mmCIF file of C-alpha atoms in Angstrom:
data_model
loop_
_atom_site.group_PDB
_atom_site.id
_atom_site.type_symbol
_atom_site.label_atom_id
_atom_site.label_comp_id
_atom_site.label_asym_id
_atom_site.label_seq_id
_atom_site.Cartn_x
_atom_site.Cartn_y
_atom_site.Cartn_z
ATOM 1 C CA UNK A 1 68.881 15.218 -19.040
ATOM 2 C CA UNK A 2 65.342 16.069 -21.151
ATOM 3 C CA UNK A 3 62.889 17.027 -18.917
ATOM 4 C CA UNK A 4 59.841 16.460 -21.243
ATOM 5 C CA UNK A 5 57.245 15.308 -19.360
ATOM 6 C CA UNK A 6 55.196 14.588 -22.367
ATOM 7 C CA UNK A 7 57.919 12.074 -23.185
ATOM 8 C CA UNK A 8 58.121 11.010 -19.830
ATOM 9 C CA UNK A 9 54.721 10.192 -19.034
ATOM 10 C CA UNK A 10 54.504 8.795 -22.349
ATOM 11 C CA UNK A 11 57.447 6.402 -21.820
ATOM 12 C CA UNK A 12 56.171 2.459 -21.826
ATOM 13 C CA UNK A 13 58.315 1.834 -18.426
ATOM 14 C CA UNK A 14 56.244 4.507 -16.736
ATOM 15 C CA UNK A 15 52.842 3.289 -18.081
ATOM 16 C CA UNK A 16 53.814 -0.010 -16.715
ATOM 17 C CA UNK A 17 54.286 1.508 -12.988
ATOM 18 C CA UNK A 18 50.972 2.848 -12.998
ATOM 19 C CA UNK A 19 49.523 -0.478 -14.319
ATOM 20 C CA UNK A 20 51.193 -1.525 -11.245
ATOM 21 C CA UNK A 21 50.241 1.066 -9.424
ATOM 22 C CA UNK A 22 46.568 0.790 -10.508
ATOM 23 C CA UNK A 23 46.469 -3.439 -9.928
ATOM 24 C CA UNK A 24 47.348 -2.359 -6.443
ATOM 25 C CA UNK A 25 44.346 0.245 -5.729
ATOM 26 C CA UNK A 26 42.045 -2.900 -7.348
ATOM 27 C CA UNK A 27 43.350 -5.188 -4.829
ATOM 28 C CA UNK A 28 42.606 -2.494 -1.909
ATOM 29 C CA UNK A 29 39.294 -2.356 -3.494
ATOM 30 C CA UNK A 30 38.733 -5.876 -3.419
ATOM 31 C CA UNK A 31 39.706 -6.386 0.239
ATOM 32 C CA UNK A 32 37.539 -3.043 1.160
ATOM 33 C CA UNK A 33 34.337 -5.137 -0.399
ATOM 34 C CA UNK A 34 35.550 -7.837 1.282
ATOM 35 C CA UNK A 35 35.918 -5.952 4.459
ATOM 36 C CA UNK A 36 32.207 -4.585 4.462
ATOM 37 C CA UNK A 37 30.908 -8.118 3.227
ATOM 38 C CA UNK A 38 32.181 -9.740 6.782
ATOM 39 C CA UNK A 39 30.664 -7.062 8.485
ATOM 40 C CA UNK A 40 31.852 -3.911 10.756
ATOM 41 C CA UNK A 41 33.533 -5.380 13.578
ATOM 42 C CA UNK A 42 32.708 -2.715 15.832
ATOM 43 C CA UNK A 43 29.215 -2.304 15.419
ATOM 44 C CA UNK A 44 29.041 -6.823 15.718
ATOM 45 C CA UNK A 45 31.007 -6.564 19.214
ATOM 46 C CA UNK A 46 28.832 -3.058 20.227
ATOM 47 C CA UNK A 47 25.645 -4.856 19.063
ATOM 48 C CA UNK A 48 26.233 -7.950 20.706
ATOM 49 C CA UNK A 49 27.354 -6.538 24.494
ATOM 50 C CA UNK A 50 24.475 -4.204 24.491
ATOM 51 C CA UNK A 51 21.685 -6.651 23.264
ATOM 52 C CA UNK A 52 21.801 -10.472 25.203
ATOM 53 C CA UNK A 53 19.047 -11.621 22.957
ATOM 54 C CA UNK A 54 21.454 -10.648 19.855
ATOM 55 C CA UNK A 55 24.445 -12.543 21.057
ATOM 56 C CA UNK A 56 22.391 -15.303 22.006
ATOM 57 C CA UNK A 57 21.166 -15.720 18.270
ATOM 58 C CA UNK A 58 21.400 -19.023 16.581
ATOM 59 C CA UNK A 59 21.499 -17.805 13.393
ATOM 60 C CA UNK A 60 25.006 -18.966 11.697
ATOM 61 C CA UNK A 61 25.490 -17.089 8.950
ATOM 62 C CA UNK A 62 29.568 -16.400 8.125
ATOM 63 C CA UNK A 63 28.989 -12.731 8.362
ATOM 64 C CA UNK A 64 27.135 -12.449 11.522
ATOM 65 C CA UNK A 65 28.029 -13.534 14.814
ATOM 66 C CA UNK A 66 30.014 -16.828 14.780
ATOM 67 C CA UNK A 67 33.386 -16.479 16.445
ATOM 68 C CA UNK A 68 35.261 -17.752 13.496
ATOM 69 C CA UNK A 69 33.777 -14.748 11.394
ATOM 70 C CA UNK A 70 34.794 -12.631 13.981
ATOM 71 C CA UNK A 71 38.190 -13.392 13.852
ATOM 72 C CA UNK A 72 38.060 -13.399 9.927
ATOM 73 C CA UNK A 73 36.531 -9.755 10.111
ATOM 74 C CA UNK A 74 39.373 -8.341 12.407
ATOM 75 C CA UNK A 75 41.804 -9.941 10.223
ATOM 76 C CA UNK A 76 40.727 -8.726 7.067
ATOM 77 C CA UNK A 77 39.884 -5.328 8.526
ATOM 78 C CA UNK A 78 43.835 -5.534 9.595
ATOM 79 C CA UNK A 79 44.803 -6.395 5.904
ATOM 80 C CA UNK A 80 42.327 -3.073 4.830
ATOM 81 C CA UNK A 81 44.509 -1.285 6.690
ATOM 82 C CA UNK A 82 47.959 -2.431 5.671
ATOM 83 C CA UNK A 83 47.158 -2.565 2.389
ATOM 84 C CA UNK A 84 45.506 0.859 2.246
ATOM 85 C CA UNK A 85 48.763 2.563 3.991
ATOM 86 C CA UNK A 86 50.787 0.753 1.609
ATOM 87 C CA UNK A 87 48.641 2.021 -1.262
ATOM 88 C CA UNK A 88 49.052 5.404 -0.048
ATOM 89 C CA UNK A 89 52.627 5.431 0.202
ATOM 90 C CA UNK A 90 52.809 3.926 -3.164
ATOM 91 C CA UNK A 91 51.048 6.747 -4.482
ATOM 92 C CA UNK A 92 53.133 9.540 -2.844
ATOM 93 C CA UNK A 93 55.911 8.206 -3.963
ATOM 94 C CA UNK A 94 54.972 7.737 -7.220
ATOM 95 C CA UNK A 95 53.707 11.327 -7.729
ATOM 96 C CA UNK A 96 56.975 12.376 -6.342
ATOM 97 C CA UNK A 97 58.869 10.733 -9.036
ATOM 98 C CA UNK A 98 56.277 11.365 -11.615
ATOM 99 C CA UNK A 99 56.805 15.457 -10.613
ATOM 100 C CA UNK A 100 60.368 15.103 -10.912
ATOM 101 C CA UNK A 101 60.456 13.732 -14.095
ATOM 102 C CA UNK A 102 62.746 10.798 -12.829
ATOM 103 C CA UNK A 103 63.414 7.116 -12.967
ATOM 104 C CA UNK A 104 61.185 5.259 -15.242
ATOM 105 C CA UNK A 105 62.410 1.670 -15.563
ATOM 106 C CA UNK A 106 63.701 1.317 -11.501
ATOM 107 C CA UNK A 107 60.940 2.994 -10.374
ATOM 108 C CA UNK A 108 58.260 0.078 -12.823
ATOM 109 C CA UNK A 109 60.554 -2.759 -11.336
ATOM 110 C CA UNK A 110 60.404 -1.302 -7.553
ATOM 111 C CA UNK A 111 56.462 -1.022 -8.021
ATOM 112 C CA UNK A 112 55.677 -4.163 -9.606
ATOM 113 C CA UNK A 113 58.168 -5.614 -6.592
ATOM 114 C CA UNK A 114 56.089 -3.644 -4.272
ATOM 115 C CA UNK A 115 52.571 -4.988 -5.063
ATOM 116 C CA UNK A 116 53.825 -8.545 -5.019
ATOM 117 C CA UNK A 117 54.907 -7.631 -1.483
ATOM 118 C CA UNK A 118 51.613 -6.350 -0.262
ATOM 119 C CA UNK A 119 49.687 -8.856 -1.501
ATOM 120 C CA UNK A 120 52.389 -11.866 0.018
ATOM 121 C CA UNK A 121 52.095 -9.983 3.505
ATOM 122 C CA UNK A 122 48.322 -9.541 2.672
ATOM 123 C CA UNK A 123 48.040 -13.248 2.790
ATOM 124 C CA UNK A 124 50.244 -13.443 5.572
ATOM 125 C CA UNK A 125 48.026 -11.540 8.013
ATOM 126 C CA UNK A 126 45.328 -13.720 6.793
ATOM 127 C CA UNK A 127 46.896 -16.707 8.417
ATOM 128 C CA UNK A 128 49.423 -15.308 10.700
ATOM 129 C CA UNK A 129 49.251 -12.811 13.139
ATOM 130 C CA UNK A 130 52.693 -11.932 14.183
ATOM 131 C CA UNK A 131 54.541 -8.264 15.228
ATOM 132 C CA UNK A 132 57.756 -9.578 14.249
ATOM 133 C CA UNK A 133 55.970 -10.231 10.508
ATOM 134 C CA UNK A 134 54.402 -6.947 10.781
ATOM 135 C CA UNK A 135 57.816 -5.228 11.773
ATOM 136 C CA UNK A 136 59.393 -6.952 8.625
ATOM 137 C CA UNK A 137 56.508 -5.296 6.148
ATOM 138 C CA UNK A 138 56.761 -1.979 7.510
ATOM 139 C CA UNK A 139 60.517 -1.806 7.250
ATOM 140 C CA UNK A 140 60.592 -3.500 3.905
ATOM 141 C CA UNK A 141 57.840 -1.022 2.710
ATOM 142 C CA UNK A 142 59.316 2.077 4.075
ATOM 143 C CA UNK A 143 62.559 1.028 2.577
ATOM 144 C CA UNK A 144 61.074 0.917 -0.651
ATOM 145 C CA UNK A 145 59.522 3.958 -0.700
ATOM 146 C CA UNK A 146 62.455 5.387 -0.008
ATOM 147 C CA UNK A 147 64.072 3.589 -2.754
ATOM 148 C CA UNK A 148 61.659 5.847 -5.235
ATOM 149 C CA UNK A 149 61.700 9.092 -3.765
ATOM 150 C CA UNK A 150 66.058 8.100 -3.870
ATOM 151 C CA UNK A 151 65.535 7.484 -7.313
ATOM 152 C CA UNK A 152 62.983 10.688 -7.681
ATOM 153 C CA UNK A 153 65.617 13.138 -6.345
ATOM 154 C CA UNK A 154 68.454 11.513 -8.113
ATOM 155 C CA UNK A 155 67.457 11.060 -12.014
ATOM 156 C CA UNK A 156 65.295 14.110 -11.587
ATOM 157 C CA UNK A 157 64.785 17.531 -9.991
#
């Protein structure tokens, strides 16, 4: 097996996991703007149990005090989360096959596979709020991290 990395890294396959790789640290980007645009949800509910006037304030605005922003916050600061775990785990796997000089071709179909999945359950926690959903993305990601750092240890090393 050639362990060149310069022909590694070099290899199309393995630019086109970090493209994939890269789309998915945008969309955590995205949803961490979007996450400061609705507002801190801690500092709303703090704000609003110390201060009567504040909660009693008429003023309407979606990233205030309305209930239905409230509830859009906590949900996207839920989706922050998930997304930026499975960013992370994305990344340690990655570097983990990228160190190993491994799987180039799996390894671009697994990612590309795993950024549809975090942006389907993205949308999913948008809408529904379910353990049993959340159980589901956890095992599914886990498993596919697993599935690189398999393929890490096996083509490389």
């Amino acid at each position: 097996m050639d362990k060149n990395i310069d022909s590694f890294v070099s290899d199309n396959y393995v630019r086109l996991t970090y493209i994939a790789f890269f789309t998915q640290w945008v969309f955590w980007g995205l949803i961490y703007t979007l996450r400061h645009i609705l507002g801190d949800i801690d500092k709303t509910a703090t704000a609003a149990s110390e201060d009567p006037e504040a909660s009693a304030n008429t003023d309407k605005k979606i990233w205030h005090h309305a209930a239905a922003s409230e509830s859009l916050a906590r949900r996207v600061a839920n989706i922050h989360k998930s997304v930026r775990d499975d960013t992370l785990l994305l990344l340690s796997a990655l570097v983990l096959n990228t160190f190993g000089n491994a799987s180039t071709r799996a390894v671009m179909i697994i990612t590309w596979i795993y950024f549809a999945f975090t942006v389907v359950f993205a949308a999913s926690e948008l809408f529904v709020v379910n353990r049993f959903v959340r159980l589901i993305h956890a095992t599914l990601f886990y498993g596919l991290g697993l599935a690189i750092g398999g393929l890490a240890f096996a083509r490389g090393w």
